[in-house]
Amino acid sequence: MPRAVAESQHQLVAGVVASLSATINQGASDLQVAAAAPAPTAEELLLRLPKLRQWHGAVVMDGRTRALLASTGEQVPVEVLPPAIVDVAVAPVSVADGFLRTVTAIALPDNRLLAATSRVALPKVEAHSELRQALTFTTASGQVVASGRDEPDHTVRSLVAHAGAAAARGEHGTLYGASGPEHAVVTYAPVRSTELDSLVLGAVGIAHAAASPTTGFDGALPAALLVVVAISGFVLINRTLVAPLKRVRHDAIRVADGDLDTRVSTPRAAELRRVADAVEHCRVTMKATLVRPGTAVRRGRRRGPRARKRGMSAGFAVLLASLAVVAWAAGCVLVIGDRAVAVPQSVAASLHNQTAMAATAVQRSFTSGLTDLKAAVTVAAVPEAALKELHATQERYRSVYLVDETGRPGYRVGREPLRTQTVPPAFEGVRQDESRGRVAVLYAHVPLPGGGAAIGEFDVDRVADLLRRAPGEVRLLDAEMHTLVATGGYVAFEKVTVARVRRGVTEARDKDAVVRVVDDTAVVTATTLRQGALGRLAWSFVAEKPVADLALTGNTVRDRTLVVALIALLLGLLLLGWHHFLVIRPLRALAGQADRLVAGDRSTVLFSRRHDEIGTITSCLEICRQGLVDGVGRLGDVRRPAGNASEETTLFQRIEDDLGKTTLFERIEGDLDLDKTVQFQRCETRVGLR
C-alpha cells in the first residue's frame, strides 16, 4: 500500500490521542476548579459542577471507607477507581454509542473524594469507501468500540487485538496485513498524560488501501543507456588516449635504449603526436649521425618526422565522454523528474480525515478556553486567584486579565496584553481584535456581574501546534481570507492569493464541509469552523500538502532517479577533472617541451616529475636530448649524472692506467694536504672516470 496512507494514519492517531488526552485532562481541571473554593456541605459542592461542564453523575464520599456522602445524576461506578487516590485519578468505564465514559476523581483537603462521570465524544472519522477507516479505543479490560461502519474481518480483528494490547501497555507502532484484495494498516498509540498516570487507554486506527498504482516507469531503459554511455566512454578514452600513450611510451623507451632502426608510431591525438614527432626527430637525427659520422646536423631543422596535421586534442575525447554521462543524467531529470505523480483516492481521503481531525481540535481548544475562563470567574469566590490558577494550569493562554467597563486592564497574569483598550463586548465568546499588529490577537471574554469582563488572550504558538496536526502547510484564515496563524513562515493578516487555496476555502464555505482540491502539484483540504465558540466568526481552516512530499511510489521512483542522476553527474565531472589535471595538462606541458626540442632547444633539461607513463616518456626524451648533444653513446645502459638537477655537471677526461706511471690514487694523494689522523687504504684496482 502507499506509505503515504500509513504515515497519514499514524499522524491521525497521534492527533486523536492528543485531543482525547486534552479532553480528559480538561475534565480533571474542571473538578479542581470546582473544589478550589471552600464549600460548607457536599451538596453545595455538587451544585457547582453543572456551571463548568455537563457531568452525568457525581458523588462525594469518604476517602478511607468510600462511604457515600452526597450524589447527583446517574450512578458513578467508583469500583473502577484505584484504591488510593493522592491527587487525581481517571479510569475509563465502558465504551458505547461513540462515546467514552470516564470516571474522574480528585482528593479533597478534608479527606474526602469528589468523583464524577462524563461522556467524552470520540473523534468522528468520515467513512470513505476507499479507506474504510475506523477508530477503536481499547481499555485495560479489553472493552473496545469502533467508529467505522464495516465489521473488520478475521485478519484485521487479529491485528486490532495485538495493537490494542500493545497500546494498553504504553507502546505505539504500526501493523500491516492483507485483507482480501486490499492491504490493512493498523496504527496504535496509548492515551497518556503526564498528570494522569492512572489512565490506561489505547487508540487503534484501521485503514484499508489498494496496492500502489504502477508508475509506468521501466528502469531497464535508462540502465541500458547508462551501460552504453559507460562502455562507449571507456572505449573512446582508451583508444584515443590510454592505448596511444602506452605505445608512445614503448617507442620512447626503445629509442632511449638505442634502437634507432624502428620507426616511431604516430598517434591521432594532437599532444601525443607532437611528443611522438619529437621522439622520431631524435631517432632520425641520431641515426643520420651514425650513418655519416662527423656530419654536422643543423639545429632547428626537422629531419624525418612526418608532416601531418596535428589532429584532435586528447582532451576533446575526455570532454566528450564526460558530456555523455552528464547528458544521460540531464535526460533522466528532464524525462522522469518532471513526470506528474497521481495521488490515489485512498491517500486523498486519509489527508481529508487528518485535516478534519485537526480542525476539530482547534474548535475544541477555543471552546474549552472560553469555558475555562467562564468557570474561573463565575465559580471561584476570588476571580484573581482563579485567573492565576487558570494561567498556571492552561498553556493555551498568553495572558489572562480583568478589564473595567472602558476596557482598561486591571489585574493581570501573564504577558503584556495586546488587545486594544476598547469597551468589552456585552456577550461572552471568542473574538478577533481589530488591530493589525505583527501577530493576530485572538481572545475569549466573559462579562463580570459587577461590570467589566475577564479576558483571556490565546497564545498563537499554541494554536500553531494544533494546526500542525494537519498535513502540509496549514493556515487559519478569517472571514476575509486573511492569515491569522500558520505553521510555516507567514505575515499576520496577509491575504491568501494562491488560486488553489482560495478555491478550496470558497468551496468549503459553500458546502459547509471539508473538501479536497487535488491537482498535479498539491493536495488542498479546507473546512469552515462553524462549531463551538467559533461558529459566528466564519474562520477557515486550510491545509496544503505538496504532492512531491507524499510517500508515493511515483515520488520514490523520481527521488531515487534524481539521486542516481546526481551521482552520474558527479562521476562525469570527476572523470573530466581527473583526466584534465592528471593526464591532459601534464601531457600538454610535455608536448610543449617536445616542440622546443624539435625546434632546436637542446640545452634545456627535461625533468621528470611524475611516476607514470608521462614521467617515463619525459625521462626518455631527456636521454634522447643528451644523445643529440653528446652522441649516441649516451643511449642504452648509460646512467644519468648523479646529483641535483641544479648542480653544474663536470665531465672528467679518461685517465689511462700507465699515464706517467702514476696510479689514480697516487695522483689524488699527491694533490691533497693529508692530516696525520687520516689514513688511506691503497687500492690495488685501477680506477677510470669519464
XYZ file of C-alpha atoms in Angstrom:
690
model
C 0.000 0.000 0.000
C 1.168 3.591 -0.405
C 3.331 4.627 2.518
C 1.501 7.963 2.479
C -1.597 6.206 3.849
C 0.362 4.670 6.713
C 2.065 7.976 7.540
C -1.214 9.858 7.466
C -2.838 7.171 9.601
C -0.043 7.449 12.147
C -0.405 11.230 12.355
C -4.178 10.884 12.586
C -3.982 8.524 15.554
C -1.381 10.754 17.219
C -3.690 13.750 16.845
C -6.664 11.796 18.205
C -4.631 10.674 21.205
C -3.500 14.230 21.922
C -7.061 15.572 21.594
C -8.545 12.868 23.805
C -5.831 13.359 26.427
C -6.511 17.099 26.468
C -10.253 16.499 26.882
C -9.747 14.119 29.800
C -7.268 16.499 31.408
C -9.783 19.289 30.984
C -12.355 17.308 32.968
C -9.907 16.826 35.822
C -9.061 20.534 35.737
C -12.773 21.441 35.947
C -13.181 19.345 39.079
C -10.172 21.018 40.643
C -11.605 24.457 39.863
C -14.923 23.498 41.435
C -13.201 22.249 44.568
C -10.850 25.215 44.830
C -13.382 27.397 46.653
C -14.429 26.094 50.057
C -17.959 24.673 50.255
C -19.881 24.247 53.540
C -21.553 20.995 52.516
C -21.088 18.249 49.967
C -24.402 19.118 48.330
C -23.252 22.703 47.660
C -20.066 21.365 46.123
C -22.047 19.196 43.720
C -24.204 22.167 42.722
C -21.139 23.915 41.305
C -20.333 21.207 38.812
C -23.029 21.987 36.181
C -21.643 25.528 35.873
C -18.385 24.135 34.488
C -19.454 21.318 32.186
C -22.060 18.639 31.775
C -21.396 15.847 34.263
C -23.731 12.874 34.030
C -23.185 11.854 37.611
C -21.189 12.995 40.644
C -20.594 11.809 44.200
C -18.782 12.974 47.311
C -17.551 10.127 49.502
C -15.228 9.377 52.340
C -11.631 8.877 51.248
C -10.946 5.884 53.514
C -14.191 3.960 53.653
C -15.646 5.110 50.295
C -18.905 5.777 52.142
C -21.325 7.892 50.108
C -21.825 11.430 51.454
C -23.746 13.056 48.576
C -24.652 12.217 44.988
C -26.347 13.650 41.940
C -27.233 12.363 38.483
C -26.567 8.829 37.312
C -24.762 6.236 39.343
C -21.000 6.601 39.465
C -19.070 3.285 39.185
C -16.489 4.060 41.853
C -15.240 0.474 41.835
C -13.073 1.193 38.761
C -11.048 3.793 40.666
C -7.718 2.816 42.219
C -7.668 2.037 45.955
C -5.560 5.057 46.859
C -6.019 8.473 45.268
C -3.490 11.119 46.231
C -4.321 13.841 43.721
C -6.226 12.935 40.537
C -7.318 9.619 39.046
C -9.145 8.891 35.781
C -10.464 5.492 34.699
C -12.449 4.514 31.591
C -15.629 2.626 32.359
C -17.143 1.458 29.127
C -17.391 2.499 25.537
C -20.721 2.667 23.723
C -22.540 4.668 21.067
C -19.433 6.524 20.004
C -18.819 7.942 23.491
C -16.200 7.078 26.074
C -17.396 7.134 29.682
C -14.748 8.155 32.170
C -14.736 8.439 35.933
C -12.648 11.330 37.230
C -11.856 11.615 40.941
C -9.882 14.181 42.945
C -8.822 14.188 46.558
C -10.303 16.985 48.688
C -8.402 18.579 51.562
C -10.722 17.179 54.252
C -10.014 13.514 53.351
C -12.965 13.300 51.007
C -13.175 12.287 47.353
C -15.067 14.040 44.585
C -15.858 11.732 41.650
C -17.859 12.444 38.512
C -18.682 10.643 35.272
C -18.641 12.227 31.848
C -19.046 11.077 28.293
C -16.184 12.012 26.033
C -17.214 12.272 22.403
C -14.892 10.173 20.288
C -13.451 11.803 17.181
C -15.548 11.041 14.163
C -13.852 9.662 11.091
C -15.686 10.002 7.818
C -16.225 6.593 6.274
C -14.636 6.791 2.827
C -15.251 3.879 0.522
C -11.576 3.957 -0.450
C -10.258 3.665 3.107
C -12.999 2.041 5.201
C -11.305 3.817 8.057
C -12.197 3.252 11.710
C -11.002 4.156 15.184
C -11.019 1.733 18.096
C -10.314 2.567 21.720
C -9.186 -0.253 23.953
C -9.328 -0.221 27.742
C -7.218 -2.304 30.056
C -10.110 -4.775 30.437
C -10.359 -5.280 26.664
C -13.510 -3.224 26.022
C -13.393 -1.643 22.572
C -15.536 0.425 20.235
C -15.105 1.134 16.523
C -16.353 4.304 14.894
C -16.268 2.767 11.412
C -19.209 1.267 9.565
C -17.773 -2.074 8.472
C -17.102 -5.013 10.706
C -13.442 -5.977 10.344
C -12.613 -9.430 9.058
C -10.678 -12.091 10.918
C -7.242 -10.792 9.858
C -7.983 -7.220 10.869
C -9.544 -8.330 14.168
C -6.342 -10.203 14.969
C -4.252 -7.138 14.187
C -6.549 -4.930 16.289
C -6.272 -7.325 19.233
C -2.476 -7.242 19.121
C -2.437 -3.462 18.628
C -4.900 -2.857 21.480
C -2.863 -4.963 23.879
C 0.331 -3.164 22.909
C -1.328 0.258 23.251
C -2.646 -0.646 26.720
C 0.960 -1.446 27.703
C 2.044 2.020 26.618
C 3.527 1.073 23.243
C 2.926 2.600 19.838
C 3.559 1.424 16.295
C 2.030 0.164 13.049
C 0.951 -3.299 11.895
C 0.281 -4.417 8.320
C -1.771 -7.261 6.938
C -3.630 -8.487 3.862
C -7.402 -8.156 3.932
C -8.697 -9.663 0.713
C -7.573 -7.748 -2.367
C -6.578 -4.794 -0.190
C -3.948 -4.143 2.429
C -4.793 -3.217 6.007
C -2.752 -0.881 8.196
C -3.389 -0.751 11.939
C -1.786 2.077 13.903
C -1.898 2.181 17.682
C -0.800 4.571 20.428
C -1.511 4.912 24.157
C -3.646 7.716 25.559
C -1.267 9.095 28.134
C -0.926 12.197 30.253
C 1.886 13.369 32.488
C -0.646 14.290 35.181
C -2.943 11.252 34.905
C -0.751 8.207 35.370
C -3.689 6.015 36.310
C -5.344 6.257 32.889
C -4.912 3.097 30.769
C -6.419 3.547 27.330
C -5.211 2.755 23.839
C -6.236 4.210 20.481
C -6.167 1.983 17.391
C -6.694 3.259 13.865
C -7.684 0.970 10.996
C -7.480 1.739 7.299
C -7.614 -0.215 4.042
C -5.952 0.684 0.775
C -5.265 -0.985 -2.529
C -1.789 -1.626 -3.822
C 0.119 1.334 -5.176
C -0.601 2.018 -8.860
C 2.214 1.431 -11.280
C 4.191 4.474 -12.315
C 4.709 3.456 -15.934
C 8.468 3.700 -15.385
C 10.763 0.982 -16.672
C 14.209 1.273 -15.184
C 15.737 -1.107 -17.725
C 15.883 1.508 -20.490
C 17.852 4.203 -18.622
C 20.026 1.493 -17.086
C 20.838 0.125 -20.552
C 21.571 3.638 -21.814
C 23.892 4.221 -18.872
C 25.755 0.995 -19.663
C 26.103 2.062 -23.308
C 27.368 5.501 -22.272
C 29.866 3.997 -19.830
C 31.240 1.431 -22.291
C 31.396 3.974 -25.118
C 33.259 6.461 -22.922
C 35.676 3.779 -21.796
C 36.395 2.657 -25.367
C 36.745 6.261 -26.595
C 39.235 7.270 -23.903
C 41.134 4.008 -24.163
C 41.559 4.220 -27.947
C 42.188 7.958 -28.061
C 44.357 8.484 -25.004
C 45.335 5.450 -22.946
C 46.445 2.972 -25.631
C 48.271 5.596 -27.781
C 50.017 6.917 -24.668
C 51.302 3.430 -23.865
C 52.516 2.982 -27.475
C 54.403 6.287 -27.365
C 55.939 5.228 -24.051
C 57.016 1.922 -25.593
C 58.573 3.635 -28.615
C 60.312 6.240 -26.430
C 61.856 3.536 -24.236
C 63.006 1.659 -27.339
C 64.709 4.768 -28.810
C 66.302 5.675 -25.471
C 67.597 2.098 -25.240
C 69.480 2.566 -28.500
C 67.135 1.064 -31.090
C 67.282 3.631 -33.908
C 66.031 1.444 -36.725
C 62.301 1.116 -35.921
C 60.046 3.982 -36.858
C 58.009 5.645 -34.068
C 54.244 5.196 -34.411
C 52.048 8.239 -34.963
C 49.027 8.686 -32.657
C 45.925 10.626 -33.646
C 45.729 12.833 -30.571
C 47.444 16.179 -31.099
C 49.525 16.210 -27.888
C 50.668 12.627 -28.275
C 51.512 13.229 -31.939
C 53.766 16.164 -31.019
C 55.589 14.032 -28.448
C 55.913 11.141 -30.910
C 57.255 13.535 -33.564
C 59.914 14.724 -31.115
C 60.992 11.149 -30.383
C 61.018 10.396 -34.120
C 63.061 13.554 -34.748
C 65.658 12.439 -32.223
C 65.754 8.937 -33.699
C 66.256 10.179 -37.273
C 68.881 12.718 -36.264
C 70.936 10.295 -34.189
C 70.699 7.611 -36.877
C 71.968 10.036 -39.511
C 74.968 10.765 -37.290
C 75.767 7.048 -37.081
C 75.482 6.575 -40.862
C 77.671 9.567 -41.645
C 79.975 10.078 -38.678
C 81.227 13.609 -38.318
C 78.330 15.047 -40.318
C 77.095 18.216 -38.750
C 73.357 18.256 -38.279
C 71.964 21.720 -38.449
C 69.854 22.528 -35.369
C 66.284 23.584 -35.821
C 65.841 21.593 -38.966
C 63.443 18.660 -38.812
C 64.853 15.573 -40.476
C 62.427 12.731 -40.865
C 59.201 13.435 -38.863
C 56.070 13.198 -40.878
C 54.476 16.467 -41.937
C 50.860 15.846 -40.915
C 48.080 17.785 -39.336
C 48.082 17.842 -35.565
C 44.615 16.295 -35.270
C 42.116 16.371 -32.432
C 43.188 17.176 -28.890
C 43.232 14.332 -26.365
C 41.146 16.476 -24.017
C 38.294 16.501 -26.513
C 37.766 12.757 -26.093
C 37.672 13.098 -22.304
C 35.275 16.006 -22.605
C 33.058 14.046 -24.975
C 32.912 11.046 -22.623
C 32.121 13.283 -19.643
C 29.422 15.159 -21.541
C 27.797 11.852 -22.462
C 27.438 10.961 -18.778
C 26.155 14.463 -17.954
C 23.690 14.267 -20.841
C 22.370 10.950 -19.518
C 21.846 12.491 -16.077
C 20.119 15.537 -17.571
C 17.876 13.314 -19.660
C 16.769 11.380 -16.574
C 15.973 14.618 -14.766
C 14.005 16.036 -17.692
C 12.094 12.861 -18.532
C 11.428 11.441 -15.073
C 11.902 14.443 -12.771
C 9.038 16.418 -14.312
C 6.641 13.483 -14.566
C 3.344 14.103 -12.758
C 2.556 11.739 -9.899
C -1.028 10.587 -9.494
C -2.482 10.796 -5.984
C -4.608 7.745 -5.128
C -8.036 8.363 -3.682
C -7.054 6.481 -0.547
C -4.264 8.963 0.127
C -6.523 11.955 -0.522
C -9.177 10.522 1.785
C -6.616 9.943 4.513
C -5.388 13.531 4.265
C -9.020 14.651 4.321
C -9.676 12.886 7.635
C -6.445 14.145 9.119
C -7.379 17.744 8.303
C -10.871 17.294 9.715
C -9.434 15.995 12.987
C -7.067 18.947 13.267
C -9.878 21.422 12.577
C -11.990 19.785 15.287
C -9.089 20.070 17.733
C -8.781 23.792 17.007
C -12.500 24.344 17.556
C -12.443 22.415 20.824
C -9.403 24.314 22.044
C -11.067 27.711 21.611
C -14.332 26.446 23.076
C -12.567 24.926 26.082
C -10.645 28.148 26.568
C -13.880 30.097 26.791
C -15.390 27.515 29.149
C -12.359 27.582 31.460
C -12.397 31.360 31.622
C -16.098 31.403 32.416
C -15.660 28.816 35.158
C -12.768 30.718 36.696
C -14.745 33.933 37.157
C -18.186 32.504 37.977
C -17.461 29.570 40.284
C -14.496 30.863 42.253
C -15.126 33.289 45.101
C -11.966 35.277 44.289
C -11.570 35.793 40.490
C -7.953 36.930 40.816
C -6.873 33.681 42.428
C -8.857 31.669 39.903
C -7.225 33.510 36.980
C -3.796 32.861 38.429
C -4.571 29.157 38.751
C -6.030 29.106 35.246
C -2.925 30.633 33.666
C -0.684 28.263 35.607
C -2.541 25.110 34.508
C -3.554 26.007 30.943
C -0.883 26.609 28.276
C -3.297 27.978 25.711
C -3.303 31.478 27.234
C -0.546 34.017 26.802
C -2.259 36.479 29.143
C -5.324 36.452 31.433
C -6.595 39.707 32.968
C -9.603 41.722 34.121
C -10.817 44.936 32.452
C -13.250 47.586 33.596
C -16.226 48.983 31.693
C -13.944 51.093 29.471
C -11.635 48.203 28.605
C -8.693 49.358 30.695
C -6.734 46.348 32.066
C -6.661 45.748 35.785
C -5.415 42.579 37.438
C -3.227 40.640 35.014
C -1.465 37.280 34.922
C 1.000 36.548 32.119
C 2.483 38.753 29.429
C 1.530 42.277 28.474
C -1.932 42.424 26.841
C -2.048 43.067 23.095
C -5.785 43.701 22.850
C -6.895 47.217 22.011
C -8.342 49.034 25.024
C -11.949 49.233 23.933
C -15.260 48.547 25.633
C -15.582 44.750 26.066
C -18.446 43.021 24.238
C -21.678 42.510 26.127
C -21.876 38.777 25.462
C -19.309 36.096 26.095
C -17.466 34.483 23.216
C -14.256 34.337 21.205
C -13.242 37.421 19.261
C -10.543 38.681 16.929
C -9.090 42.073 17.834
C -9.418 44.773 15.210
C -5.784 45.840 15.491
C -3.443 44.703 12.710
C -0.144 44.239 14.502
C 2.687 41.801 13.997
C 0.551 38.964 15.385
C -3.170 38.322 15.415
C -4.826 38.922 18.796
C -7.388 36.194 19.478
C -9.111 36.264 22.855
C -12.012 34.895 24.879
C -14.081 37.263 27.030
C -16.642 36.725 29.770
C -18.660 39.651 31.253
C -18.491 40.084 35.018
C -21.626 40.595 37.124
C -20.412 43.888 38.594
C -19.249 45.323 35.277
C -16.181 44.836 33.181
C -15.016 41.480 31.810
C -12.416 38.765 32.083
C -10.166 38.486 29.040
C -8.010 35.525 28.067
C -5.674 36.092 25.109
C -4.757 32.906 23.275
C -1.143 32.055 22.518
C -0.751 31.863 18.735
C 2.196 29.467 19.109
C -0.092 27.039 20.919
C -2.669 27.414 18.154
C 0.064 26.730 15.591
C 0.883 23.469 17.407
C -2.725 22.379 16.885
C -2.523 23.348 13.212
C 0.488 21.073 12.755
C -1.736 18.043 13.237
C -2.977 18.632 9.694
C -0.781 17.671 6.713
C 1.469 20.160 4.964
C 1.346 23.925 5.399
C -1.734 24.879 7.396
C -3.369 28.286 7.771
C -6.138 29.651 9.957
C -7.971 32.335 7.955
C -10.548 34.898 8.963
C -13.725 35.659 7.046
C -11.805 37.793 4.510
C -9.147 35.127 3.891
C -6.507 36.944 5.910
C -3.919 34.741 7.628
C -4.307 34.661 11.405
C -1.970 31.781 12.261
C 0.101 29.451 10.072
C 2.559 26.632 10.584
C 5.236 27.995 8.254
C 6.680 31.436 7.784
C 3.872 33.941 7.372
C 2.926 37.582 7.777
C -0.043 38.210 10.015
C -3.181 39.369 8.144
C -1.591 38.624 4.773
C -4.311 37.828 2.267
C -4.156 34.456 0.577
C -3.542 34.824 -3.153
C -2.834 31.223 -4.226
C -5.662 30.228 -6.549
C -5.996 26.605 -5.425
C -6.121 27.612 -1.752
C -8.754 30.271 -2.354
C -10.796 27.815 -4.408
C -10.669 25.262 -1.607
C -11.782 27.800 1.005
C -14.618 29.027 -1.203
C -15.914 25.514 -1.787
C -15.702 24.755 1.935
C -17.830 27.793 2.727
C -20.419 26.915 0.117
C -20.742 23.264 1.091
C -20.095 23.778 4.816
C -17.838 20.746 4.838
C -14.266 19.677 4.268
C -13.444 19.485 0.574
C -10.486 18.226 -1.414
C -8.913 20.055 -4.287
C -6.316 17.765 -5.894
C -4.129 18.788 -8.799
C -0.720 17.790 -10.108
C 1.259 19.766 -7.543
C -0.614 19.867 -4.231
C -3.483 18.405 -2.227
C -5.593 21.130 -0.636
C -8.086 20.371 2.127
C -10.242 23.080 3.669
C -13.138 23.486 6.078
C -15.085 26.280 7.695
C -15.094 26.303 11.509
C -18.777 26.589 12.406
C -18.953 24.721 15.726
C -18.482 25.807 19.300
C -17.311 29.295 20.162
C -16.082 29.921 16.591
C -19.473 29.498 14.938
C -20.060 33.228 14.417
C -16.596 34.113 13.148
C -16.637 32.130 9.851
C -12.982 31.261 10.180
C -11.497 28.802 7.692
C -9.023 26.000 8.204
C -6.978 25.136 5.100
C -4.067 22.726 4.633
C -1.863 22.474 1.548
C 0.281 19.386 1.095
C 2.656 19.239 -1.908
C 2.319 16.047 -3.897
C 6.117 15.782 -4.015
C 6.185 15.391 -0.210
C 3.837 12.408 -0.174
C 5.290 8.923 0.239
C 4.024 7.651 -3.111
C 5.594 5.150 -5.463
C 5.968 7.748 -8.200
C 7.744 10.134 -5.819
C 10.035 7.354 -4.661
C 10.984 6.481 -8.244
C 11.537 10.142 -9.064
C 13.623 10.832 -5.968
C 15.815 7.802 -6.477
C 16.213 8.642 -10.156
C 17.347 12.139 -9.211
C 19.846 10.670 -6.762
C 21.257 8.345 -9.430
C 21.380 11.244 -11.897
C 23.223 13.375 -9.357
C 25.737 10.584 -8.746
C 26.227 10.197 -12.507
C 26.719 13.959 -12.844
C 29.342 13.965 -10.091
C 31.108 10.984 -11.650
C 31.112 12.721 -15.031
C 32.656 15.847 -13.516
C 35.136 13.696 -11.595
C 36.049 11.901 -14.830
C 36.672 15.200 -16.570
C 38.644 16.741 -13.703
C 40.724 13.633 -13.050
C 41.881 13.267 -16.660
C 42.356 17.010 -17.113
C 44.626 17.561 -14.109
C 46.430 14.203 -14.081
C 46.753 13.453 -17.803
C 45.851 16.262 -20.181
C 47.713 19.143 -18.505
C 50.975 17.176 -17.947
C 50.712 15.820 -21.479
C 50.314 19.314 -22.910
C 53.329 20.508 -20.909
C 55.392 17.608 -22.269
C 54.204 18.365 -25.798
C 55.424 21.955 -25.398
C 58.860 20.735 -24.299
C 58.909 18.318 -27.209
C 58.143 21.154 -29.653
C 61.027 23.206 -28.279
C 63.347 20.245 -28.584
C 62.362 19.758 -32.222
C 62.791 23.487 -32.829
C 66.457 23.271 -31.746
C 66.460 23.867 -27.993
C 68.899 21.167 -26.873
C 70.174 22.917 -23.779
C 67.020 22.752 -21.663
C 66.997 19.706 -19.424
C 63.709 17.776 -19.319
C 62.863 16.867 -15.701
C 60.556 14.004 -14.871
C 58.201 14.975 -12.025
C 55.749 12.094 -12.314
C 55.985 8.356 -11.690
C 53.733 7.264 -14.523
C 53.769 6.842 -18.289
C 54.188 10.578 -18.898
C 57.141 10.670 -16.494
C 58.711 7.716 -18.324
C 58.347 9.470 -21.689
C 59.908 12.633 -20.221
C 62.926 10.668 -18.999
C 63.318 9.027 -22.392
C 63.167 12.401 -24.151
C 65.853 13.673 -21.803
C 68.070 10.717 -22.734
C 67.419 11.433 -26.431
C 68.340 15.094 -25.878
C 71.620 14.008 -24.312
C 72.167 11.720 -27.290
C 71.700 14.677 -29.646
C 74.197 16.743 -27.665
C 76.823 14.151 -26.726
C 76.262 11.429 -29.246
C 74.555 8.079 -29.299
C 76.895 6.839 -26.591
C 74.515 8.366 -24.094
C 71.866 5.835 -25.046
C 71.410 2.326 -23.720
C 72.883 1.428 -20.344
C 74.400 4.821 -19.636
C 73.183 6.275 -16.333
C 72.281 9.871 -15.796
C 74.800 12.004 -13.863
C 74.419 11.914 -10.088
C 73.475 14.937 -8.020
C 70.735 17.525 -8.121
C 69.400 18.922 -11.349
C 70.507 22.427 -10.402
C 74.164 21.442 -9.851
C 76.752 22.067 -12.525
C 77.815 18.911 -14.301
C 81.549 18.458 -14.899
C 82.788 15.872 -17.364
C 86.171 14.399 -16.420
C 88.555 13.099 -19.048
C 89.504 9.450 -19.005
C 92.798 8.739 -17.244
C 94.880 5.930 -18.665
C 96.455 3.345 -16.402
C 100.062 3.986 -17.403
C 99.833 7.781 -17.617
C 103.160 8.969 -16.257
C 103.464 5.619 -14.484
C 101.316 7.017 -11.685
C 98.161 5.457 -10.416
C 94.959 7.404 -9.944
C 95.141 7.030 -6.165
C 98.750 8.294 -6.076
C 97.828 11.381 -8.120
C 94.968 12.179 -5.827
C 97.140 11.549 -2.752
C 99.828 13.869 -4.049
C 97.370 16.693 -4.604
C 95.982 16.553 -1.041
C 97.390 18.019 2.145
C 96.891 14.951 4.314
C 96.290 15.094 8.022
C 98.105 12.607 10.207
C 94.804 11.374 11.602
C 93.534 10.455 8.145
C 94.625 7.163 6.718
C 94.051 5.958 3.217
C 93.884 2.388 2.247
C 95.637 1.902 -1.030
C 93.627 0.379 -3.741
C 95.048 -2.350 -5.871
C 92.401 -1.704 -8.547
C 92.940 0.872 -11.236
C 90.051 3.392 -11.441
C 88.898 5.144 -14.566
C 86.457 8.082 -14.743
C 84.595 9.754 -17.535
